[in-house]
mmCIF file with all atom_site columns, C-alpha atoms in Angstrom:
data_model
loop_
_atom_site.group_PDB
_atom_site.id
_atom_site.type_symbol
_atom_site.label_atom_id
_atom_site.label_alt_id
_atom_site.label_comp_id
_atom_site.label_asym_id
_atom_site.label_entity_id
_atom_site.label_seq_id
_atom_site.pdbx_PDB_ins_code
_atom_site.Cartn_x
_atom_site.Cartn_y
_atom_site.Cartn_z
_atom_site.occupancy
_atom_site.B_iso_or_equiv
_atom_site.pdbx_formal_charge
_atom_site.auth_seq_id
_atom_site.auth_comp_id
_atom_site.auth_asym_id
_atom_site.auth_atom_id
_atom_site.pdbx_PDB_model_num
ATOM 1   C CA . UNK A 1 1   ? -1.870  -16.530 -9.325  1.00 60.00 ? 8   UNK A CA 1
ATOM 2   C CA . UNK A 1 2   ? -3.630  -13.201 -8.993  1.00 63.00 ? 9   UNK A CA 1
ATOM 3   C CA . UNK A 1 3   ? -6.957  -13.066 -10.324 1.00 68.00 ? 10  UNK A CA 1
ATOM 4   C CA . UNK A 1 4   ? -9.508  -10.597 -10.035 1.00 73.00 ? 11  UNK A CA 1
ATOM 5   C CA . UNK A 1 5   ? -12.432 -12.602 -8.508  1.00 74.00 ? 12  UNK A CA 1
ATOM 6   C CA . UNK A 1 6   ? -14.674 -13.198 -5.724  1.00 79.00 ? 13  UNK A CA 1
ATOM 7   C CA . UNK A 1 7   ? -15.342 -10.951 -2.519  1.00 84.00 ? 14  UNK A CA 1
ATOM 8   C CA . UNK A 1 8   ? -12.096 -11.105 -0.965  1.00 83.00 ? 15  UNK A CA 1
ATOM 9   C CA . UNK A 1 9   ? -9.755  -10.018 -3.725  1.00 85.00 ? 16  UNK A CA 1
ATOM 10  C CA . UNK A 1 10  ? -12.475 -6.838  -4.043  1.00 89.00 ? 17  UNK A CA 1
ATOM 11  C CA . UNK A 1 11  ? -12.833 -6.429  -0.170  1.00 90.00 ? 18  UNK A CA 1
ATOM 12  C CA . UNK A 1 12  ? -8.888  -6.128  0.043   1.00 90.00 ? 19  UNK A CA 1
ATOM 13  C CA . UNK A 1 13  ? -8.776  -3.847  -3.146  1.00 91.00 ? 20  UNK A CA 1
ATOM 14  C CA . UNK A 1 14  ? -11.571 -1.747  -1.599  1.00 94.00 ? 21  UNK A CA 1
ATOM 15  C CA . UNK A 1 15  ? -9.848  -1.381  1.571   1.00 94.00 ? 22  UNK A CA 1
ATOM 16  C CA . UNK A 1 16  ? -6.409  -0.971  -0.267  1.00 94.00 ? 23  UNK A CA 1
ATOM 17  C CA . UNK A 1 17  ? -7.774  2.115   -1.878  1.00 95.00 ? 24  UNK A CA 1
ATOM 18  C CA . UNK A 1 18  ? -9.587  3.391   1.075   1.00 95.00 ? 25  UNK A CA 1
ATOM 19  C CA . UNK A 1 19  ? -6.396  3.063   2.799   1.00 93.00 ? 26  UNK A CA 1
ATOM 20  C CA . UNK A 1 20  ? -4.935  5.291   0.122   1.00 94.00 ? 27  UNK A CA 1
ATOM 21  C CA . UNK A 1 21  ? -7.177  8.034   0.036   1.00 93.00 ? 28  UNK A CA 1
ATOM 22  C CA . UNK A 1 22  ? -7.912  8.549   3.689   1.00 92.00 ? 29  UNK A CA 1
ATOM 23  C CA . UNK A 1 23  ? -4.784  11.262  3.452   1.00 92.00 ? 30  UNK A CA 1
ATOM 24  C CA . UNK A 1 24  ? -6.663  13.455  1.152   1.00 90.00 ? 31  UNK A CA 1
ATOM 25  C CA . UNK A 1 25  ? -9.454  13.853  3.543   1.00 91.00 ? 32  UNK A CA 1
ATOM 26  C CA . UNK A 1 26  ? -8.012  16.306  5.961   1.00 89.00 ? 33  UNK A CA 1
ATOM 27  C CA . UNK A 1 27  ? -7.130  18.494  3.265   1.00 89.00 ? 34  UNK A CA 1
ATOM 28  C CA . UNK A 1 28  ? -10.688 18.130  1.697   1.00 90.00 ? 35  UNK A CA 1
ATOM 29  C CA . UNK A 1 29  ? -12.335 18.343  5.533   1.00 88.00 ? 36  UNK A CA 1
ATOM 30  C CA . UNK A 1 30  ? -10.382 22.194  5.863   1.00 86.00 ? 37  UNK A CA 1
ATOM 31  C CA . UNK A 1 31  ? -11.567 23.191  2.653   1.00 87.00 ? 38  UNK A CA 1
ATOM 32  C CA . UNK A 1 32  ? -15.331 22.937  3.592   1.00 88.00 ? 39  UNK A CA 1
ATOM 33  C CA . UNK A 1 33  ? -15.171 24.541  6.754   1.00 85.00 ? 40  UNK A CA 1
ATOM 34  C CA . UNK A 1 34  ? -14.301 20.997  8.831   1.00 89.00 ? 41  UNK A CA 1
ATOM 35  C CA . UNK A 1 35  ? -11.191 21.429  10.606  1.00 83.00 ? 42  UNK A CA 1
ATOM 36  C CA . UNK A 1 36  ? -12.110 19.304  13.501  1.00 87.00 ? 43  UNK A CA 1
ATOM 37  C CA . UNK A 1 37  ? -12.576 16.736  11.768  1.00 84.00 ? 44  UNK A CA 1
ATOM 38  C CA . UNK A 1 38  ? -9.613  17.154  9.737   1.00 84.00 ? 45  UNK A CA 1
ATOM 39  C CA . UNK A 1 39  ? -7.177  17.945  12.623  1.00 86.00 ? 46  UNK A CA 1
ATOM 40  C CA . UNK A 1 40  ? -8.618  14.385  14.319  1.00 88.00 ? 47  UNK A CA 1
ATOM 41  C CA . UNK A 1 41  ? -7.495  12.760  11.071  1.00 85.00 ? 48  UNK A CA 1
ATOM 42  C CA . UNK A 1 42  ? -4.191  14.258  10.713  1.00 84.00 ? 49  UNK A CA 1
ATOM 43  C CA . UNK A 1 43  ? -4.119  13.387  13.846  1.00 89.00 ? 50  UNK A CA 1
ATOM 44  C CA . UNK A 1 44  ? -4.482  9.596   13.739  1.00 86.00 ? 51  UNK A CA 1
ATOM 45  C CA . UNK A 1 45  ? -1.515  9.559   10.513  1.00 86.00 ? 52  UNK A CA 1
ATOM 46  C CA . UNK A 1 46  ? 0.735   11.617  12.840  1.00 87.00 ? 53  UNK A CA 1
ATOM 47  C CA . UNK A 1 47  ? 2.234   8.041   14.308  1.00 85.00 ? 54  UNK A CA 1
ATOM 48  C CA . UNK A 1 48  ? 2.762   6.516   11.167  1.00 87.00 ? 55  UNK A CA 1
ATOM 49  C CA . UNK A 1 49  ? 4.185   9.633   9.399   1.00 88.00 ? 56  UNK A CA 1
ATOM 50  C CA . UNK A 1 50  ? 6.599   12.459  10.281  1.00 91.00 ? 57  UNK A CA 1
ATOM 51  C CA . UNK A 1 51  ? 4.387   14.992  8.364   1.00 87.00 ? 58  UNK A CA 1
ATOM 52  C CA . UNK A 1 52  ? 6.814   17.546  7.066   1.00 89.00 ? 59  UNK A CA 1
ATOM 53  C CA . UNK A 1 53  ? 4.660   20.251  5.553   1.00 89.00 ? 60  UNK A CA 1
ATOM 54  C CA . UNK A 1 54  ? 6.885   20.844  2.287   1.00 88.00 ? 61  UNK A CA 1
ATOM 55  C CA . UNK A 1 55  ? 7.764   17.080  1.990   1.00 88.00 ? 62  UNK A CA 1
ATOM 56  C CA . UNK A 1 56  ? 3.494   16.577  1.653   1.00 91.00 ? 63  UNK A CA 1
ATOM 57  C CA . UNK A 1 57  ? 1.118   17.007  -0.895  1.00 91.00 ? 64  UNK A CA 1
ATOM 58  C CA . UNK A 1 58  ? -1.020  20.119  -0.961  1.00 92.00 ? 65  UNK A CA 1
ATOM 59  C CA . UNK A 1 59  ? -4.731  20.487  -1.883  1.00 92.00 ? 66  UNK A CA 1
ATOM 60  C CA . UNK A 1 60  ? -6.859  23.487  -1.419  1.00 91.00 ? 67  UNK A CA 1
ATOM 61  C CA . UNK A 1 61  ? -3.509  24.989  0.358   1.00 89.00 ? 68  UNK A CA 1
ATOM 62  C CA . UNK A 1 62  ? -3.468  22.143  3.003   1.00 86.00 ? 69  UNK A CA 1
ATOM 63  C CA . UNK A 1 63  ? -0.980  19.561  3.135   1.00 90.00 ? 70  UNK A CA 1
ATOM 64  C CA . UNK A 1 64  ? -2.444  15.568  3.058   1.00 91.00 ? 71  UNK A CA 1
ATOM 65  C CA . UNK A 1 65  ? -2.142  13.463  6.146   1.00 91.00 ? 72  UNK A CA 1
ATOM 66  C CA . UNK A 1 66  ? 1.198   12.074  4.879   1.00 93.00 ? 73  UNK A CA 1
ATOM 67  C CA . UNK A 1 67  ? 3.975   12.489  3.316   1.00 93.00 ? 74  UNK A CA 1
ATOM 68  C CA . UNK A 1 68  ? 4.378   12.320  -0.262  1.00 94.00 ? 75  UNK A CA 1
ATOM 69  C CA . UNK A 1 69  ? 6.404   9.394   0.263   1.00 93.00 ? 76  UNK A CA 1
ATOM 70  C CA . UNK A 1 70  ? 4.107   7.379   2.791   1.00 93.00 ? 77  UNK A CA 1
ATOM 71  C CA . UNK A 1 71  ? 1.489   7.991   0.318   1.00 95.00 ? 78  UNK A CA 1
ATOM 72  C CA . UNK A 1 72  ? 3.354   6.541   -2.734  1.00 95.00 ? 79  UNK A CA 1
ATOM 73  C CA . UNK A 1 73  ? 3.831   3.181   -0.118  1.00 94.00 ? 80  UNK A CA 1
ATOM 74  C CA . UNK A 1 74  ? 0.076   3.604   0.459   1.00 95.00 ? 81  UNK A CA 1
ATOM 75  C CA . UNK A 1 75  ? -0.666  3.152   -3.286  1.00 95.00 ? 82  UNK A CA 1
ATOM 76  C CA . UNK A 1 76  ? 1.946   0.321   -3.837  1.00 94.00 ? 83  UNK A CA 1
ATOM 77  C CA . UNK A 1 77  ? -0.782  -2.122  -2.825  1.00 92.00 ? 84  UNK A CA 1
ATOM 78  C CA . UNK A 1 78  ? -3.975  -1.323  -4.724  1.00 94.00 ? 85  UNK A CA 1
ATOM 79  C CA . UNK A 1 79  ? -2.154  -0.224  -7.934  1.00 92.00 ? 86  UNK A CA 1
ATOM 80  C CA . UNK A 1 80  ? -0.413  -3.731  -7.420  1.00 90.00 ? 87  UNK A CA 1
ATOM 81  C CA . UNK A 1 81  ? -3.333  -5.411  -6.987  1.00 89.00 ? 88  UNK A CA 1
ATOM 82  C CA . UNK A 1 82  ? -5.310  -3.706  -9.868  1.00 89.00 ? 89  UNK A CA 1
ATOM 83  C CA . UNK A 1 83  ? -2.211  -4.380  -12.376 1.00 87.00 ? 90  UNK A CA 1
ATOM 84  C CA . UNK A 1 84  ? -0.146  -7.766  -11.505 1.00 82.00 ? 91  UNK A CA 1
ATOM 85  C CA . UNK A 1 85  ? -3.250  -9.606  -13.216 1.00 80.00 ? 92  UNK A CA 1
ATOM 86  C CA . UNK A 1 86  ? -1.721  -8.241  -16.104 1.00 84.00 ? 93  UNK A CA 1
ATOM 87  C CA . UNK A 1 87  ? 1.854   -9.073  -15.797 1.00 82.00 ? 94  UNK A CA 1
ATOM 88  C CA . UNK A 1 88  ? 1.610   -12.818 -15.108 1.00 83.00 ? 95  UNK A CA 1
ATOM 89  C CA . UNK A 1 89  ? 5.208   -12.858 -15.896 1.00 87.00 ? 96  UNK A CA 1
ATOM 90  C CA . UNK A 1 90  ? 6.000   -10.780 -12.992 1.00 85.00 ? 97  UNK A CA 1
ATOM 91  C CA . UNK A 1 91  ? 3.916   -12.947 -11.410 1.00 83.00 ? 98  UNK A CA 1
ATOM 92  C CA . UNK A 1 92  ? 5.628   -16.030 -12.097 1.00 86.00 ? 99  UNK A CA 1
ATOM 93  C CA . UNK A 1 93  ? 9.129   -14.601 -11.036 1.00 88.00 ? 100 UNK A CA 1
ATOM 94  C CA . UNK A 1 94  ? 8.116   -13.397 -7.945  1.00 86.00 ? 101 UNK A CA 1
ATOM 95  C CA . UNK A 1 95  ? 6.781   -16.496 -7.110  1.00 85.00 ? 102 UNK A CA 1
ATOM 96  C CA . UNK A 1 96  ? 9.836   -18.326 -8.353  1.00 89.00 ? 103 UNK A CA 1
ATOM 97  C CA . UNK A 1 97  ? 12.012  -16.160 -6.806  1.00 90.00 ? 104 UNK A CA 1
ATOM 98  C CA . UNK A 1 98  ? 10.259  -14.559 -3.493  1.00 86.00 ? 105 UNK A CA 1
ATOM 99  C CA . UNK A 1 99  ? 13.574  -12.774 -2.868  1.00 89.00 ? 106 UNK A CA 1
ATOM 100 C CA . UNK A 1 100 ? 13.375  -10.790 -5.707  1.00 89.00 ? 107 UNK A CA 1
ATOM 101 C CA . UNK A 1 101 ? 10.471  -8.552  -4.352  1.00 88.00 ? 108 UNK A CA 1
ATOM 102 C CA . UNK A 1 102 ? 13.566  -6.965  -2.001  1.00 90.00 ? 109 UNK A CA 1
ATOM 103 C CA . UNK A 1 103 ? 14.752  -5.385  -5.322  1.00 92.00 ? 110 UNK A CA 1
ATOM 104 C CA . UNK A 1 104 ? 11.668  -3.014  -5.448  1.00 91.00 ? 111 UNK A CA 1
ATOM 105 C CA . UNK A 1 105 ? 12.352  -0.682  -2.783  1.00 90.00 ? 112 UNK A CA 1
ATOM 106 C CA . UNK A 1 106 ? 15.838  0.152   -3.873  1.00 92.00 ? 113 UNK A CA 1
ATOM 107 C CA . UNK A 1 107 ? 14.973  2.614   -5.812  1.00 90.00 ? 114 UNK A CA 1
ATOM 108 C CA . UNK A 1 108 ? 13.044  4.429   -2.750  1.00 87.00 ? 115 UNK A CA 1
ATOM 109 C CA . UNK A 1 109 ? 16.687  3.841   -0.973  1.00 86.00 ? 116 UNK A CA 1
ATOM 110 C CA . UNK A 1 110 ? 18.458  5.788   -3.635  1.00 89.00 ? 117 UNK A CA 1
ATOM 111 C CA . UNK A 1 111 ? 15.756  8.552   -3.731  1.00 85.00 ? 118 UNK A CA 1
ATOM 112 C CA . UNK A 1 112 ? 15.762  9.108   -0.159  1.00 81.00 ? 119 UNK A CA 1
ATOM 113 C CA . UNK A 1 113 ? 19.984  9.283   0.289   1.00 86.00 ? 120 UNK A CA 1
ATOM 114 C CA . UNK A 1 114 ? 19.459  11.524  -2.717  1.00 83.00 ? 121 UNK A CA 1
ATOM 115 C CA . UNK A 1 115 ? 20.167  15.383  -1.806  1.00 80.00 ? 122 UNK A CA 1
ATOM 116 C CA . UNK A 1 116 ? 17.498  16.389  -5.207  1.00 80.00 ? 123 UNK A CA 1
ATOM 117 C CA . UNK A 1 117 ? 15.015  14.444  -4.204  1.00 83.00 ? 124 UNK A CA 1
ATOM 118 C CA . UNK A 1 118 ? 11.354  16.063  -4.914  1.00 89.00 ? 125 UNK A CA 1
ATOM 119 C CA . UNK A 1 119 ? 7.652   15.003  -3.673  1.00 90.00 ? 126 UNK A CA 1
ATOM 120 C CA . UNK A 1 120 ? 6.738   13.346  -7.155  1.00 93.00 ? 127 UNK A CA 1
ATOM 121 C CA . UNK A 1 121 ? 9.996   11.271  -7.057  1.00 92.00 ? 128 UNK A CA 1
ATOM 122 C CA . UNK A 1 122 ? 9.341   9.813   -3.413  1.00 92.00 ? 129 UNK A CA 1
ATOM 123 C CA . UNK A 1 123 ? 5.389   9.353   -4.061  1.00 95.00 ? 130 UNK A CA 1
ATOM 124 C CA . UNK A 1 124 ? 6.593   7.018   -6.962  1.00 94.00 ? 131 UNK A CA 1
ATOM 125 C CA . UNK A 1 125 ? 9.340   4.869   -5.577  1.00 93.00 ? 132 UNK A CA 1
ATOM 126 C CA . UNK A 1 126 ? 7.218   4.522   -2.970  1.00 93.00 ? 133 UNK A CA 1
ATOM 127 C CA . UNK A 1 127 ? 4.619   3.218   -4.825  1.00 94.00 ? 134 UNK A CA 1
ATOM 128 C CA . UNK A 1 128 ? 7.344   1.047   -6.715  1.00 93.00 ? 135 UNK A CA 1
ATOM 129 C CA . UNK A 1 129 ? 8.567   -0.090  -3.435  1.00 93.00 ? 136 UNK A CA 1
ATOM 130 C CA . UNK A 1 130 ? 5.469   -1.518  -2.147  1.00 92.00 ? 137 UNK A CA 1
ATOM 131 C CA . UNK A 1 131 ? 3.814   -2.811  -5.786  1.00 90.00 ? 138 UNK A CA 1
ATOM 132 C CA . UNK A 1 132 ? 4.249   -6.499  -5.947  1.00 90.00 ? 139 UNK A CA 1
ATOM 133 C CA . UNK A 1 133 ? 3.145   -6.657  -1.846  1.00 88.00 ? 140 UNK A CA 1
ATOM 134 C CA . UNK A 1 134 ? -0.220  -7.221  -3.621  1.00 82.00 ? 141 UNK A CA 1
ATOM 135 C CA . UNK A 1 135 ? 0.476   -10.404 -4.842  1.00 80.00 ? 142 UNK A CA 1
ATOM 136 C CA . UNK A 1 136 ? 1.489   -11.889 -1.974  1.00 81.00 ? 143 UNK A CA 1
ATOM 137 C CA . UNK A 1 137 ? -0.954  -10.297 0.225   1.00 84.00 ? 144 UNK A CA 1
ATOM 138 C CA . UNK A 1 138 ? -3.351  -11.684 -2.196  1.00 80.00 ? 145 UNK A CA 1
ATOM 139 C CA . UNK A 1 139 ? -1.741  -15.489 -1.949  1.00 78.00 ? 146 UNK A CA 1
ATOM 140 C CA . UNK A 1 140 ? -1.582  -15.404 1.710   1.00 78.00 ? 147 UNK A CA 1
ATOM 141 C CA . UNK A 1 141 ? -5.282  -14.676 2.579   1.00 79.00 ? 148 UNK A CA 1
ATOM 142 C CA . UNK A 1 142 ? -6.741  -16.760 -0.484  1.00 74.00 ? 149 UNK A CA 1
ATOM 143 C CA . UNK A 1 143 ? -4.281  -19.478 2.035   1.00 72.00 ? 150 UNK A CA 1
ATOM 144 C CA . UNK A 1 144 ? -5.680  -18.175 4.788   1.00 70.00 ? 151 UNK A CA 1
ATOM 145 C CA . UNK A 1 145 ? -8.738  -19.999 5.462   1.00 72.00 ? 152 UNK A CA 1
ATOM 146 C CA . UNK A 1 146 ? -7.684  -22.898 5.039   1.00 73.00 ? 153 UNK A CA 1
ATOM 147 C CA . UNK A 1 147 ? -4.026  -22.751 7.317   1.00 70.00 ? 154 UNK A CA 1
ATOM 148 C CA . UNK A 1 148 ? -6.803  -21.364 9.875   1.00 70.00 ? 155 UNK A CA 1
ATOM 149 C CA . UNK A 1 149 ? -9.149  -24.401 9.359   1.00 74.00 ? 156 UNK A CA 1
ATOM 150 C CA . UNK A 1 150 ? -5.838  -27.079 9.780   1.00 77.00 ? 157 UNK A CA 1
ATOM 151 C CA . UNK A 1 151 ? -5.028  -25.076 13.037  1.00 74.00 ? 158 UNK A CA 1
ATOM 152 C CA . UNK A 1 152 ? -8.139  -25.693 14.622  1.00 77.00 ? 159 UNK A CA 1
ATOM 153 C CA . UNK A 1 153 ? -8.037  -29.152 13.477  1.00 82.00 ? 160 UNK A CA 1
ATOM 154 C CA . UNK A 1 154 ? -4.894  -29.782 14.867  1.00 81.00 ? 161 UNK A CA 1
ATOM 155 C CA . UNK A 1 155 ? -5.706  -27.657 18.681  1.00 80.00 ? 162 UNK A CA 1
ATOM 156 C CA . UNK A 1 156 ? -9.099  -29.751 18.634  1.00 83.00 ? 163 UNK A CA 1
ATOM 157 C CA . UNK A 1 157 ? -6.746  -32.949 18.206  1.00 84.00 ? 164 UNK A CA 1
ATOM 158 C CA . UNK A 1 158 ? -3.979  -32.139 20.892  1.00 82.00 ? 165 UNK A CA 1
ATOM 159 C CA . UNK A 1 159 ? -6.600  -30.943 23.129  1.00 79.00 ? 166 UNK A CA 1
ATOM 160 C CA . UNK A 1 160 ? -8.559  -34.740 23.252  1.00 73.00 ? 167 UNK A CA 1
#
């Protein structure tokens, strides 16, 4: 289960939320004078987002590095990872029933073959879409150390 302990649950939620802000930084950059710095940045999202100007978030005039739909996907994870401690129901039927996490981005399907779709209606399926990837995340490296450990156990073994 999902439990809010030890480095590695805070390292990922750190990183999670890193991940999520690092959009608002070009925006912020511009506003104090860096656009450099801020153009390198939108730079380095362009790949992973299309960055339509009115399908972003603006601050201070300037749209984010994103869309307002990458971002919701950005904030999936650490708002997943901050609440599924709290739903240990959810918990248990996702775990149960693995499958069922394909459910979640439906919504985000319906929203973006929707001709009314707005920026506040993509940032939140997307962050519906991506919510429970937190738990498994979560599972899988708490697992991690110790699939890695039988791996080199078992290449040490073949290799005598």
């Amino acid at each position: 289960m999902l439990e809010r302990n030890g480095l590695l649950y805070w390292t990922l939620l750190g990183g999670a939320l890193l991940w999520f802000f690092l959009p608002a930084a070009p925006p912020l950059l511009a506003h104090f004078g860096q656009s450099g710095p801020a153009d390198l940045l939108a730079l380095c999202w362009s790949g992973a987002c299309h960055q339509i100007d009115e399908r972003c978030f603006h601050f201070w005039g300037e749209p984010t590095a994103v869309c307002s739909r990458c971002w919701g996907l950005y904030g999936g994870l650490p708002l997943g990872l901050l609440l599924l401690p709290e739903f240990r129901g959810l918990q248990k039927l996702l775990l149960r029933h693995p499958r069922a996490i394909l459910f979640f981005p439906l919504p985000l399907a319906v929203d973006w073959l929707a001709p009314f779709d707005t920026a506040w209606s993509r940032f939140l399926t997307g962050v519906l879409a991506t919510f429970p990837f937190g738990l498994f995340l979560w599972l899988g490296l708490q697992d991690a150390p110790g699939a890695l450990a039988a791996l080199l156990t078992k290449v040490r073994e073949e290799s005598r």
